[in-house]
PDB file of C-alpha atoms in Angstrom:
ATOM      1  CA  MET A   1    -132.706-233.138  16.215  1.00  0.00           C
ATOM      2  CA  ILE A   2    -136.295-231.379  16.946  1.00  0.00           C
ATOM      3  CA  VAL A   3    -136.304-227.650  16.406  1.00  0.00           C
ATOM      4  CA  GLY A   4    -139.368-224.814  16.567  1.00  0.00           C
ATOM      5  CA  ALA A   5    -139.646-221.440  14.990  1.00  0.00           C
ATOM      6  CA  ALA A   6    -142.552-219.683  17.383  1.00  0.00           C
ATOM      7  CA  GLN A   7    -144.009-216.988  15.293  1.00  0.00           C
ATOM      8  CA  MET A   8    -145.642-213.857  17.410  1.00  0.00           C
ATOM      9  CA  GLY A   9    -148.744-211.881  16.606  1.00  0.00           C
ATOM     10  CA  PRO A  10    -148.148-208.243  16.961  1.00  0.00           C
ATOM     11  CA  VAL A  11    -147.120-206.934  20.205  1.00  0.00           C
ATOM     12  CA  GLU A  12    -148.176-203.443  20.663  1.00  0.00           C
ATOM     13  CA  CYS A  13    -147.262-200.107  22.736  1.00  0.00           C
ATOM     14  CA  HIS A  14    -150.446-200.882  25.088  1.00  0.00           C
ATOM     15  CA  HIS A  15    -148.264-204.750  25.765  1.00  0.00           C
ATOM     16  CA  THR A  16    -146.578-205.024  28.550  1.00  0.00           C
ATOM     17  CA  ALA A  17    -143.306-206.639  29.033  1.00  0.00           C
ATOM     18  CA  GLU A  18    -145.390-209.301  31.842  1.00  0.00           C
ATOM     19  CA  GLU A  19    -147.131-209.793  28.892  1.00  0.00           C
ATOM     20  CA  VAL A  20    -145.558-210.264  25.972  1.00  0.00           C
ATOM     21  CA  ALA A  21    -142.809-212.816  28.337  1.00  0.00           C
ATOM     22  CA  ALA A  22    -146.456-215.030  29.015  1.00  0.00           C
ATOM     23  CA  ARG A  23    -146.733-215.315  25.566  1.00  0.00           C
ATOM     24  CA  MET A  24    -143.833-216.450  24.876  1.00  0.00           C
ATOM     25  CA  THR A  25    -143.267-219.004  27.698  1.00  0.00           C
ATOM     26  CA  CYS A  26    -147.296-220.074  26.502  1.00  0.00           C
ATOM     27  CA  LEU A  27    -145.139-221.456  23.167  1.00  0.00           C
ATOM     28  CA  LEU A  28    -141.775-222.455  24.942  1.00  0.00           C
ATOM     29  CA  GLU A  29    -144.189-224.881  27.068  1.00  0.00           C
ATOM     30  CA  GLN A  30    -145.482-226.460  23.353  1.00  0.00           C
ATOM     31  CA  ALA A  31    -142.308-226.468  22.647  1.00  0.00           C
ATOM     32  CA  ALA A  32    -140.906-228.506  25.452  1.00  0.00           C
ATOM     33  CA  GLN A  33    -144.277-231.106  24.800  1.00  0.00           C
ATOM     34  CA  ARG A  34    -142.800-231.864  21.384  1.00  0.00           C
ATOM     35  CA  GLY A  35    -138.860-232.394  22.234  1.00  0.00           C
ATOM     36  CA  VAL A  36    -137.654-229.096  21.118  1.00  0.00           C
ATOM     37  CA  GLU A  37    -134.126-228.742  21.465  1.00  0.00           C
ATOM     38  CA  LEU A  38    -133.784-225.211  19.686  1.00  0.00           C
ATOM     39  CA  LEU A  39    -136.992-222.405  19.287  1.00  0.00           C
ATOM     40  CA  VAL A  40    -136.036-219.220  17.690  1.00  0.00           C
ATOM     41  CA  PHE A  41    -138.150-216.491  17.788  1.00  0.00           C
ATOM     42  CA  PRO A  42    -138.652-213.534  15.302  1.00  0.00           C
ATOM     43  CA  GLU A  43    -136.561-210.214  15.103  1.00  0.00           C
ATOM     44  CA  LEU A  44    -137.235-207.693  17.930  1.00  0.00           C
ATOM     45  CA  ALA A  45    -139.944-210.066  19.610  1.00  0.00           C
ATOM     46  CA  SER A  46    -140.243-208.641  23.009  1.00  0.00           C
ATOM     47  CA  VAL A  47    -141.599-204.766  21.541  1.00  0.00           C
ATOM     48  CA  PRO A  48    -142.879-203.458  18.763  1.00  0.00           C
ATOM     49  CA  PHE A  49    -141.453-202.821  15.698  1.00  0.00           C
ATOM     50  CA  PHE A  50    -141.268-199.186  16.204  1.00  0.00           C
ATOM     51  CA  PRO A  51    -139.409-198.397  13.191  1.00  0.00           C
ATOM     52  CA  HIS A  52    -142.673-198.243  11.475  1.00  0.00           C
ATOM     53  CA  TRP A  53    -143.162-195.259  13.076  1.00  0.00           C
ATOM     54  CA  VAL A  54    -140.711-191.355  13.841  1.00  0.00           C
ATOM     55  CA  ILE A  55    -139.934-191.806  17.658  1.00  0.00           C
ATOM     56  CA  GLY A  56    -138.598-187.987  18.193  1.00  0.00           C
ATOM     57  CA  ASP A  57    -138.072-188.309  21.686  1.00  0.00           C
ATOM     58  CA  ARG A  58    -135.092-189.646  22.728  1.00  0.00           C
ATOM     59  CA  GLU A  59    -135.837-191.580  26.175  1.00  0.00           C
ATOM     60  CA  GLU A  60    -138.828-192.813  24.325  1.00  0.00           C
ATOM     61  CA  LEU A  61    -136.855-194.443  21.877  1.00  0.00           C
ATOM     62  CA  LEU A  62    -134.539-195.788  24.129  1.00  0.00           C
ATOM     63  CA  SER A  63    -137.721-197.505  26.287  1.00  0.00           C
ATOM     64  CA  TYR A  64    -137.791-200.392  22.832  1.00  0.00           C
ATOM     65  CA  TYR A  65    -133.600-201.041  24.037  1.00  0.00           C
ATOM     66  CA  ASP A  66    -132.551-203.292  26.492  1.00  0.00           C
ATOM     67  CA  LEU A  67    -129.095-203.050  27.902  1.00  0.00           C
ATOM     68  CA  ASP A  68    -126.864-205.668  26.110  1.00  0.00           C
ATOM     69  CA  THR A  69    -129.168-208.605  26.293  1.00  0.00           C
ATOM     70  CA  PRO A  70    -132.717-209.349  26.331  1.00  0.00           C
ATOM     71  CA  PHE A  71    -132.670-211.092  29.223  1.00  0.00           C
ATOM     72  CA  ALA A  72    -134.061-208.545  31.713  1.00  0.00           C
ATOM     73  CA  ARG A  73    -137.168-207.514  29.276  1.00  0.00           C
ATOM     74  CA  VAL A  74    -138.558-210.997  29.487  1.00  0.00           C
ATOM     75  CA  ARG A  75    -136.371-212.402  32.361  1.00  0.00           C
ATOM     76  CA  SER A  76    -139.167-215.037  33.333  1.00  0.00           C
ATOM     77  CA  PHE A  77    -139.050-216.259  30.050  1.00  0.00           C
ATOM     78  CA  PHE A  78    -135.379-217.027  29.322  1.00  0.00           C
ATOM     79  CA  ASP A  79    -135.537-218.476  33.517  1.00  0.00           C
ATOM     80  CA  ARG A  80    -137.854-221.219  32.401  1.00  0.00           C
ATOM     81  CA  ALA A  81    -136.156-221.772  28.874  1.00  0.00           C
ATOM     82  CA  ALA A  82    -132.923-222.287  31.148  1.00  0.00           C
ATOM     83  CA  GLU A  83    -135.358-225.060  32.996  1.00  0.00           C
ATOM     84  CA  LEU A  84    -136.028-227.103  30.535  1.00  0.00           C
ATOM     85  CA  ASP A  85    -132.870-226.781  28.764  1.00  0.00           C
ATOM     86  CA  ILE A  86    -134.191-225.546  25.816  1.00  0.00           C
ATOM     87  CA  ALA A  87    -132.023-223.450  23.639  1.00  0.00           C
ATOM     88  CA  VAL A  88    -133.595-219.901  22.479  1.00  0.00           C
ATOM     89  CA  VAL A  89    -132.347-217.251  19.682  1.00  0.00           C
ATOM     90  CA  MET A  90    -134.419-213.852  19.470  1.00  0.00           C
ATOM     91  CA  GLY A  91    -134.295-211.031  18.512  1.00  0.00           C
ATOM     92  CA  TYR A  92    -134.064-207.855  20.308  1.00  0.00           C
ATOM     93  CA  ALA A  93    -132.785-203.736  20.024  1.00  0.00           C
ATOM     94  CA  GLU A  94    -129.430-203.566  21.440  1.00  0.00           C
ATOM     95  CA  GLN A  95    -127.997-200.516  23.745  1.00  0.00           C
ATOM     96  CA  THR A  96    -124.803-201.054  24.465  1.00  0.00           C
ATOM     97  CA  THR A  97    -123.434-199.728  28.110  1.00  0.00           C
ATOM     98  CA  GLU A  98    -121.188-197.005  25.343  1.00  0.00           C
ATOM     99  CA  GLY A  99    -125.001-196.229  24.130  1.00  0.00           C
ATOM    100  CA  ARG A 100    -124.554-197.584  20.878  1.00  0.00           C
ATOM    101  CA  LEU A 101    -127.589-199.066  19.242  1.00  0.00           C
ATOM    102  CA  PHE A 102    -128.109-202.432  17.225  1.00  0.00           C
ATOM    103  CA  ASN A 103    -131.076-204.749  16.111  1.00  0.00           C
ATOM    104  CA  SER A 104    -129.453-207.922  17.359  1.00  0.00           C
ATOM    105  CA  SER A 105    -130.434-211.603  18.248  1.00  0.00           C
ATOM    106  CA  VAL A 106    -128.875-214.195  20.852  1.00  0.00           C
ATOM    107  CA  LEU A 107    -128.407-217.554  21.033  1.00  0.00           C
ATOM    108  CA  ALA A 108    -129.271-218.831  24.504  1.00  0.00           C
ATOM    109  CA  ASP A 109    -127.890-222.049  24.988  1.00  0.00           C
ATOM    110  CA  GLY A 110    -129.961-224.371  27.098  1.00  0.00           C
ATOM    111  CA  SER A 111    -128.569-223.329  30.213  1.00  0.00           C
ATOM    112  CA  GLY A 112    -129.286-219.811  29.763  1.00  0.00           C
ATOM    113  CA  LYS A 113    -126.382-218.671  28.495  1.00  0.00           C
ATOM    114  CA  VAL A 114    -125.310-216.497  25.790  1.00  0.00           C
ATOM    115  CA  ALA A 115    -123.810-218.552  23.491  1.00  0.00           C
ATOM    116  CA  LEU A 116    -123.577-215.927  20.661  1.00  0.00           C
ATOM    117  CA  LYS A 117    -124.617-212.886  19.334  1.00  0.00           C
ATOM    118  CA  TYR A 118    -125.276-210.953  16.239  1.00  0.00           C
ATOM    119  CA  ARG A 119    -126.069-207.216  14.959  1.00  0.00           C
ATOM    120  CA  LYS A 120    -127.853-206.697  11.987  1.00  0.00           C
ATOM    121  CA  ILE A 121    -125.832-205.981   9.344  1.00  0.00           C
ATOM    122  CA  HIS A 122    -127.993-205.284   5.960  1.00  0.00           C
ATOM    123  CA  LEU A 123    -129.936-202.278   7.708  1.00  0.00           C
ATOM    124  CA  PRO A 124    -133.301-201.446   4.722  1.00  0.00           C
ATOM    125  CA  GLY A 125    -135.161-198.269   4.815  1.00  0.00           C
ATOM    126  CA  PHE A 126    -134.166-194.824   5.244  1.00  0.00           C
ATOM    127  CA  GLY A 127    -131.994-192.857   7.460  1.00  0.00           C
ATOM    128  CA  GLU A 128    -135.257-189.967   7.488  1.00  0.00           C
ATOM    129  CA  PRO A 129    -138.498-190.337   7.406  1.00  0.00           C
ATOM    130  CA  GLN A 130    -140.668-190.498   4.240  1.00  0.00           C
ATOM    131  CA  SER A 131    -144.230-189.448   2.927  1.00  0.00           C
ATOM    132  CA  ALA A 132    -145.266-192.810   3.024  1.00  0.00           C
ATOM    133  CA  GLU A 133    -148.418-195.018   5.076  1.00  0.00           C
ATOM    134  CA  HIS A 134    -145.753-196.313   7.498  1.00  0.00           C
ATOM    135  CA  GLN A 135    -141.970-195.771   8.228  1.00  0.00           C
ATOM    136  CA  LEU A 136    -139.292-198.295   7.362  1.00  0.00           C
ATOM    137  CA  LEU A 137    -136.520-196.298   9.418  1.00  0.00           C
ATOM    138  CA  GLU A 138    -133.944-198.793  11.099  1.00  0.00           C
ATOM    139  CA  LYS A 139    -130.947-196.644   9.435  1.00  0.00           C
ATOM    140  CA  ARG A 140    -132.118-194.009  11.447  1.00  0.00           C
ATOM    141  CA  TYR A 141    -132.847-196.177  15.265  1.00  0.00           C
ATOM    142  CA  PHE A 142    -129.360-198.410  14.264  1.00  0.00           C
ATOM    143  CA  GLU A 143    -125.968-199.297  13.173  1.00  0.00           C
ATOM    144  CA  VAL A 144    -124.609-201.753  10.953  1.00  0.00           C
ATOM    145  CA  GLY A 145    -123.780-204.559  13.041  1.00  0.00           C
ATOM    146  CA  ASP A 146    -120.158-205.019  13.902  1.00  0.00           C
ATOM    147  CA  LEU A 147    -119.532-208.614  14.580  1.00  0.00           C
ATOM    148  CA  GLY A 148    -119.750-209.869  11.258  1.00  0.00           C
ATOM    149  CA  PHE A 149    -121.739-213.431  10.532  1.00  0.00           C
ATOM    150  CA  PRO A 150    -120.559-215.734  13.438  1.00  0.00           C
ATOM    151  CA  VAL A 151    -121.095-219.112  13.825  1.00  0.00           C
ATOM    152  CA  ALA A 152    -121.080-221.099  17.191  1.00  0.00           C
ATOM    153  CA  GLY A 153    -120.550-224.548  18.319  1.00  0.00           C
ATOM    154  CA  TRP A 154    -123.687-226.124  20.115  1.00  0.00           C
ATOM    155  CA  LYS A 155    -124.604-229.617  21.182  1.00  0.00           C
ATOM    156  CA  ASN A 156    -123.099-231.134  17.620  1.00  0.00           C
ATOM    157  CA  THR A 157    -124.317-228.988  14.831  1.00  0.00           C
ATOM    158  CA  ARG A 158    -122.831-225.104  14.005  1.00  0.00           C
ATOM    159  CA  VAL A 159    -125.061-222.565  14.300  1.00  0.00           C
ATOM    160  CA  GLY A 160    -125.212-218.943  12.594  1.00  0.00           C
ATOM    161  CA  LEU A 161    -127.663-216.088  13.026  1.00  0.00           C
ATOM    162  CA  ALA A 162    -129.110-213.563  10.657  1.00  0.00           C
ATOM    163  CA  ILE A 163    -131.965-211.049  10.944  1.00  0.00           C
ATOM    164  CA  CYS A 164    -134.912-209.778   8.319  1.00  0.00           C
ATOM    165  CA  ASN A 165    -133.317-207.656   6.105  1.00  0.00           C
ATOM    166  CA  ASP A 166    -129.945-210.186   5.810  1.00  0.00           C
ATOM    167  CA  ARG A 167    -132.098-212.817   4.014  1.00  0.00           C
ATOM    168  CA  ARG A 168    -132.291-211.162   0.808  1.00  0.00           C
ATOM    169  CA  TRP A 169    -128.731-211.087   0.190  1.00  0.00           C
ATOM    170  CA  ALA A 170    -126.693-214.435  -1.151  1.00  0.00           C
ATOM    171  CA  GLU A 171    -123.392-213.295   0.698  1.00  0.00           C
ATOM    172  CA  THR A 172    -125.032-213.916   4.165  1.00  0.00           C
ATOM    173  CA  TYR A 173    -125.602-217.766   3.740  1.00  0.00           C
ATOM    174  CA  ARG A 174    -122.442-218.246   2.419  1.00  0.00           C
ATOM    175  CA  VAL A 175    -120.017-216.159   4.993  1.00  0.00           C
ATOM    176  CA  MET A 176    -121.901-218.882   7.503  1.00  0.00           C
ATOM    177  CA  ALA A 177    -121.663-221.548   5.705  1.00  0.00           C
ATOM    178  CA  LEU A 178    -117.454-221.438   4.799  1.00  0.00           C
ATOM    179  CA  GLN A 179    -117.793-221.579   9.154  1.00  0.00           C
ATOM    180  CA  ARG A 180    -119.667-224.450   8.801  1.00  0.00           C
ATOM    181  CA  ALA A 181    -122.572-223.413   9.749  1.00  0.00           C
ATOM    182  CA  GLU A 182    -125.565-226.259   9.691  1.00  0.00           C
ATOM    183  CA  ILE A 183    -128.270-224.575  10.717  1.00  0.00           C
ATOM    184  CA  VAL A 184    -129.212-220.500  10.062  1.00  0.00           C
ATOM    185  CA  CYS A 185    -131.083-218.693  12.492  1.00  0.00           C
ATOM    186  CA  LEU A 186    -133.391-215.696  10.838  1.00  0.00           C
ATOM    187  CA  GLY A 187    -136.121-213.808  12.637  1.00  0.00           C
ATOM    188  CA  TYR A 188    -137.792-210.952  10.544  1.00  0.00           C
ATOM    189  CA  ASN A 189    -140.827-208.735  10.587  1.00  0.00           C
ATOM    190  CA  THR A 190    -142.249-207.435   7.297  1.00  0.00           C
ATOM    191  CA  PRO A 191    -144.659-205.298   6.005  1.00  0.00           C
ATOM    192  CA  ILE A 192    -147.017-207.070   3.314  1.00  0.00           C
ATOM    193  CA  THR A 193    -146.641-203.275   1.609  1.00  0.00           C
ATOM    194  CA  THR A 194    -143.799-201.598   0.581  1.00  0.00           C
ATOM    195  CA  PRO A 195    -144.426-197.687   0.704  1.00  0.00           C
ATOM    196  CA  HIS A 196    -141.876-196.883  -1.869  1.00  0.00           C
ATOM    197  CA  LEU A 197    -142.024-199.915  -4.085  1.00  0.00           C
ATOM    198  CA  PRO A 198    -145.701-200.778  -4.264  1.00  0.00           C
ATOM    199  CA  GLU A 199    -145.236-203.093  -7.183  1.00  0.00           C
ATOM    200  CA  ILE A 200    -144.476-205.771  -5.203  1.00  0.00           C
ATOM    201  CA  ASN A 201    -146.529-205.781  -2.659  1.00  0.00           C
ATOM    202  CA  THR A 202    -148.486-209.148  -4.078  1.00  0.00           C
ATOM    203  CA  LEU A 203    -144.833-210.728  -3.983  1.00  0.00           C
ATOM    204  CA  THR A 204    -143.612-210.355  -0.686  1.00  0.00           C
ATOM    205  CA  GLU A 205    -144.425-213.852   1.012  1.00  0.00           C
ATOM    206  CA  PHE A 206    -142.799-215.497  -2.617  1.00  0.00           C
ATOM    207  CA  HIS A 207    -139.645-213.002  -2.374  1.00  0.00           C
ATOM    208  CA  ASN A 208    -139.860-214.133   1.899  1.00  0.00           C
ATOM    209  CA  HIS A 209    -139.913-217.774   0.848  1.00  0.00           C
ATOM    210  CA  LEU A 210    -137.665-217.709  -2.502  1.00  0.00           C
ATOM    211  CA  SER A 211    -134.885-216.311  -0.779  1.00  0.00           C
ATOM    212  CA  MET A 212    -134.529-218.405   2.671  1.00  0.00           C
ATOM    213  CA  GLN A 213    -134.944-221.266   0.424  1.00  0.00           C
ATOM    214  CA  ALA A 214    -132.299-220.414  -2.551  1.00  0.00           C
ATOM    215  CA  GLY A 215    -130.123-219.898   1.100  1.00  0.00           C
ATOM    216  CA  ALA A 216    -130.319-222.955   2.776  1.00  0.00           C
ATOM    217  CA  TYR A 217    -130.041-224.976  -1.390  1.00  0.00           C
ATOM    218  CA  GLN A 218    -127.566-223.253  -1.943  1.00  0.00           C
ATOM    219  CA  ASN A 219    -125.443-223.628   0.923  1.00  0.00           C
ATOM    220  CA  SER A 220    -126.556-227.233   1.750  1.00  0.00           C
ATOM    221  CA  LEU A 221    -127.864-225.964   4.903  1.00  0.00           C
ATOM    222  CA  TRP A 222    -131.219-225.937   7.485  1.00  0.00           C
ATOM    223  CA  VAL A 223    -132.970-222.876   7.970  1.00  0.00           C
ATOM    224  CA  ILE A 224    -135.457-221.880  10.245  1.00  0.00           C
ATOM    225  CA  GLY A 225    -137.371-218.245   9.466  1.00  0.00           C
ATOM    226  CA  VAL A 226    -139.314-216.790  11.937  1.00  0.00           C
ATOM    227  CA  GLY A 227    -141.802-213.851  11.833  1.00  0.00           C
ATOM    228  CA  LYS A 228    -143.744-211.508  13.354  1.00  0.00           C
ATOM    229  CA  ALA A 229    -146.718-211.235  12.431  1.00  0.00           C
ATOM    230  CA  GLY A 230    -150.395-209.708  11.744  1.00  0.00           C
ATOM    231  CA  LEU A 231    -151.560-205.975  12.286  1.00  0.00           C
ATOM    232  CA  GLU A 232    -149.432-204.517  14.954  1.00  0.00           C
ATOM    233  CA  GLU A 233    -149.135-200.482  15.533  1.00  0.00           C
ATOM    234  CA  GLY A 234    -151.691-200.156  11.894  1.00  0.00           C
ATOM    235  CA  VAL A 235    -149.353-202.098  10.301  1.00  0.00           C
ATOM    236  CA  GLU A 236    -150.080-205.575   8.645  1.00  0.00           C
ATOM    237  CA  GLN A 237    -147.071-207.856   8.607  1.00  0.00           C
ATOM    238  CA  ILE A 238    -146.225-211.367   6.878  1.00  0.00           C
ATOM    239  CA  GLY A 239    -146.373-214.957   8.781  1.00  0.00           C
ATOM    240  CA  GLY A 240    -145.354-217.307   6.575  1.00  0.00           C
ATOM    241  CA  SER A 241    -142.636-218.682   9.141  1.00  0.00           C
ATOM    242  CA  ALA A 242    -140.833-221.799   7.814  1.00  0.00           C
ATOM    243  CA  ILE A 243    -138.631-224.651   8.387  1.00  0.00           C
ATOM    244  CA  ILE A 244    -136.641-224.730   5.710  1.00  0.00           C
ATOM    245  CA  ALA A 245    -134.610-228.022   4.708  1.00  0.00           C
ATOM    246  CA  PRO A 246    -130.952-227.973   2.562  1.00  0.00           C
ATOM    247  CA  SER A 247    -133.096-229.062  -0.744  1.00  0.00           C
ATOM    248  CA  GLY A 248    -134.715-226.089  -0.797  1.00  0.00           C
ATOM    249  CA  GLU A 249    -137.839-227.799   0.444  1.00  0.00           C
ATOM    250  CA  ILE A 250    -140.385-225.839   3.302  1.00  0.00           C
ATOM    251  CA  VAL A 251    -140.987-228.739   6.028  1.00  0.00           C
ATOM    252  CA  ALA A 252    -142.912-226.732   8.205  1.00  0.00           C
ATOM    253  CA  GLN A 253    -145.307-223.447   7.676  1.00  0.00           C
ATOM    254  CA  ALA A 254    -146.706-221.758  10.015  1.00  0.00           C
ATOM    255  CA  THR A 255    -150.697-220.843   8.838  1.00  0.00           C
ATOM    256  CA  SER A 256    -151.810-218.095  10.991  1.00  0.00           C
ATOM    257  CA  ARG A 257    -151.475-214.506  11.141  1.00  0.00           C
ATOM    258  CA  GLY A 258    -150.569-214.744  15.695  1.00  0.00           C
ATOM    259  CA  ASP A 259    -148.449-217.059  17.916  1.00  0.00           C
ATOM    260  CA  GLU A 260    -147.993-220.176  16.447  1.00  0.00           C
ATOM    261  CA  LEU A 261    -145.628-223.091  17.134  1.00  0.00           C
ATOM    262  CA  ILE A 262    -144.159-224.975  14.319  1.00  0.00           C
ATOM    263  CA  THR A 263    -141.897-227.901  14.537  1.00  0.00           C
ATOM    264  CA  ALA A 264    -139.681-230.093  12.363  1.00  0.00           C
ATOM    265  CA  ASP A 265    -137.577-233.069  13.314  1.00  0.00           C
ATOM    266  CA  ILE A 266    -134.178-232.371  10.978  1.00  0.00           C
ATOM    267  CA  ASP A 267    -131.838-234.924   9.928  1.00  0.00           C
ATOM    268  CA  LEU A 268    -128.044-233.272  10.156  1.00  0.00           C
ATOM    269  CA  ASP A 269    -126.894-235.693   7.796  1.00  0.00           C
ATOM    270  CA  MET A 270    -128.550-233.777   5.030  1.00  0.00           C
ATOM    271  CA  VAL A 271    -126.340-231.082   5.089  1.00  0.00           C
ATOM    272  CA  LYS A 272    -123.345-233.744   4.808  1.00  0.00           C
ATOM    273  CA  ARG A 273    -124.422-235.648   1.924  1.00  0.00           C
ATOM    274  CA  TYR A 274    -125.773-232.211   0.028  1.00  0.00           C
ATOM    275  CA  ARG A 275    -121.953-230.539   0.735  1.00  0.00           C
ATOM    276  CA  GLN A 276    -120.472-233.511  -0.551  1.00  0.00           C
ATOM    277  CA  ASP A 277    -121.994-234.592  -3.484  1.00  0.00           C
ATOM    278  CA  VAL A 278    -124.098-231.017  -4.772  1.00  0.00           C
ATOM    279  CA  PHE A 279    -122.097-228.495  -3.557  1.00  0.00           C
ATOM    280  CA  ASN A 280    -118.652-229.367  -2.768  1.00  0.00           C
ATOM    281  CA  PHE A 281    -117.414-226.047  -1.734  1.00  0.00           C
ATOM    282  CA  ALA A 282    -113.280-227.492  -1.405  1.00  0.00           C
ATOM    283  CA  HIS A 283    -114.075-229.330  -5.311  1.00  0.00           C
ATOM    284  CA  HIS A 284    -116.294-226.824  -7.167  1.00  0.00           C
ATOM    285  CA  ARG A 285    -115.921-222.948  -5.778  1.00  0.00           C
ATOM    286  CA  ARG A 286    -113.518-220.815  -7.743  1.00  0.00           C
ATOM    287  CA  PRO A 287    -112.918-217.787  -4.585  1.00  0.00           C
ATOM    288  CA  GLU A 288    -109.899-216.169  -7.900  1.00  0.00           C
ATOM    289  CA  ALA A 289    -113.082-215.608  -9.950  1.00  0.00           C
ATOM    290  CA  TYR A 290    -115.336-213.870  -7.019  1.00  0.00           C
ATOM    291  CA  GLN A 291    -113.235-210.576  -6.540  1.00  0.00           C
ATOM    292  CA  THR A 292    -115.629-208.385  -7.226  1.00  0.00           C
ATOM    293  CA  ILE A 293    -118.152-209.954  -4.562  1.00  0.00           C
ATOM    294  CA  SER A 294    -115.871-208.689  -1.691  1.00  0.00           C
ATOM    295  CA  ALA A 295    -114.657-205.068  -3.444  1.00  0.00           C
ATOM    296  CA  PRO A 296    -116.093-202.328  -2.323  1.00  0.00           C
ATOM    297  CA  VAL A 297    -118.923-200.723  -4.428  1.00  0.00           C
ATOM    298  CA  ASP A 298    -118.309-197.475  -6.307  1.00  0.00           C
ATOM    299  CA  PRO A 299    -120.339-195.026  -4.600  1.00  0.00           C
ATOM    300  CA  HIS A 300    -121.713-193.697  -7.977  1.00  0.00           C
ATOM    301  CA  TRP A 301    -123.168-197.365  -8.808  1.00  0.00           C
ATOM    302  CA  SER A 302    -126.806-196.480  -7.658  1.00  0.00           C
ATOM    303  CA  ASP A 303    -126.590-193.342 -10.011  1.00  0.00           C
ATOM    304  CA  ASP A 304    -125.654-195.467 -12.797  1.00  0.00           C
ATOM    305  CA  VAL A 305    -128.252-198.000 -12.417  1.00  0.00           C
ATOM    306  CA  GLN A 306    -130.774-194.986 -13.285  1.00  0.00           C
ATOM    307  CA  ARG A 307    -129.317-193.512 -15.436  1.00  0.00           C
ATOM    308  CA  VAL A 308    -129.011-197.172 -17.592  1.00  0.00           C
ATOM    309  CA  GLY A 309    -132.981-196.994 -16.478  1.00  0.00           C
ATOM    310  CA  ARG A 310    -133.525-194.411 -17.975  1.00  0.00           C
ATOM    311  CA  THR A 311    -131.631-195.002 -21.532  1.00  0.00           C
ATOM    312  CA  LEU A 312    -133.352-197.955 -21.968  1.00  0.00           C
ATOM    313  CA  ALA A 313    -136.867-196.547 -21.533  1.00  0.00           C
ATOM    314  CA  THR A 314    -136.334-193.688 -23.779  1.00  0.00           C
ATOM    315  CA  GLU A 315    -134.481-195.884 -26.664  1.00  0.00           C
ATOM    316  CA  PRO A 316    -136.856-196.826 -29.662  1.00  0.00           C
ATOM    317  CA  SER A 317    -138.601-200.631 -29.899  1.00  0.00           C
ATOM    318  CA  ASN A 318    -137.389-202.619 -32.087  1.00  0.00           C
ATOM    319  CA  ALA A 319    -140.192-204.833 -31.483  1.00  0.00           C
TER     320      ALA A 319
END
């Protein structure tokens, strides 16, 4: 199966929906020429990553959201994908009919129908503005996803969806692998700098690939990770979109900070081989020993971490 990652450059406030749809369609047409069957776009693909700044006006905030699905905002793009019989994964800001707000992603199959929807679970950042060069306000603008990590059958495989910060959590991949997912499609918007943790700024791109490669290898599945890149509304975001094999190897990677298509002809049987010989869950997992993973976290856990850190920092060294 040939799959593609459609990395996008900046989408800024002055860009119209028609302009963004045209860019996405250009990547789609390139994918069609290469025989792509599944094409993955970034998180919040068709709008700027608005959690990077404070929005006080409710009407302005809601202008970035789509009602239920992203189809209306970039209708021409989805219509063309259906004409080409290409399945598309795209991230968007979702407003439900009840007025709830989520950071979501959908898989639209080759007919243009929604085959799978996911709402982001691991929301990073803060609920209130911080004193920083840019904000990270996903907890302010989105609710925690309420659909779990669903997996859907598509063609001759099974596909799961994840979004950005989800990639850093081991449970994300494992829950989908236990549902026999063979491909995980993951869009992201990741700034190069982390204002509240500047010591990791030089590691941002390394951590991006590290987390996806580990998830792919430890769960014997393919990961298609796709970012929005470049300087968007004053925030520099990484690229590094990649297609990663069940071996943990990157088989294709973007090299630019703009719109770029990468593709790979992936071997789905590789999933089966690794799950038979390396990560055979039925034979080697010991769920009875993992109960702590699914138990609620002690609300004082972070306080304890801080206390231990301070204690270690003040203890005399034996060196």
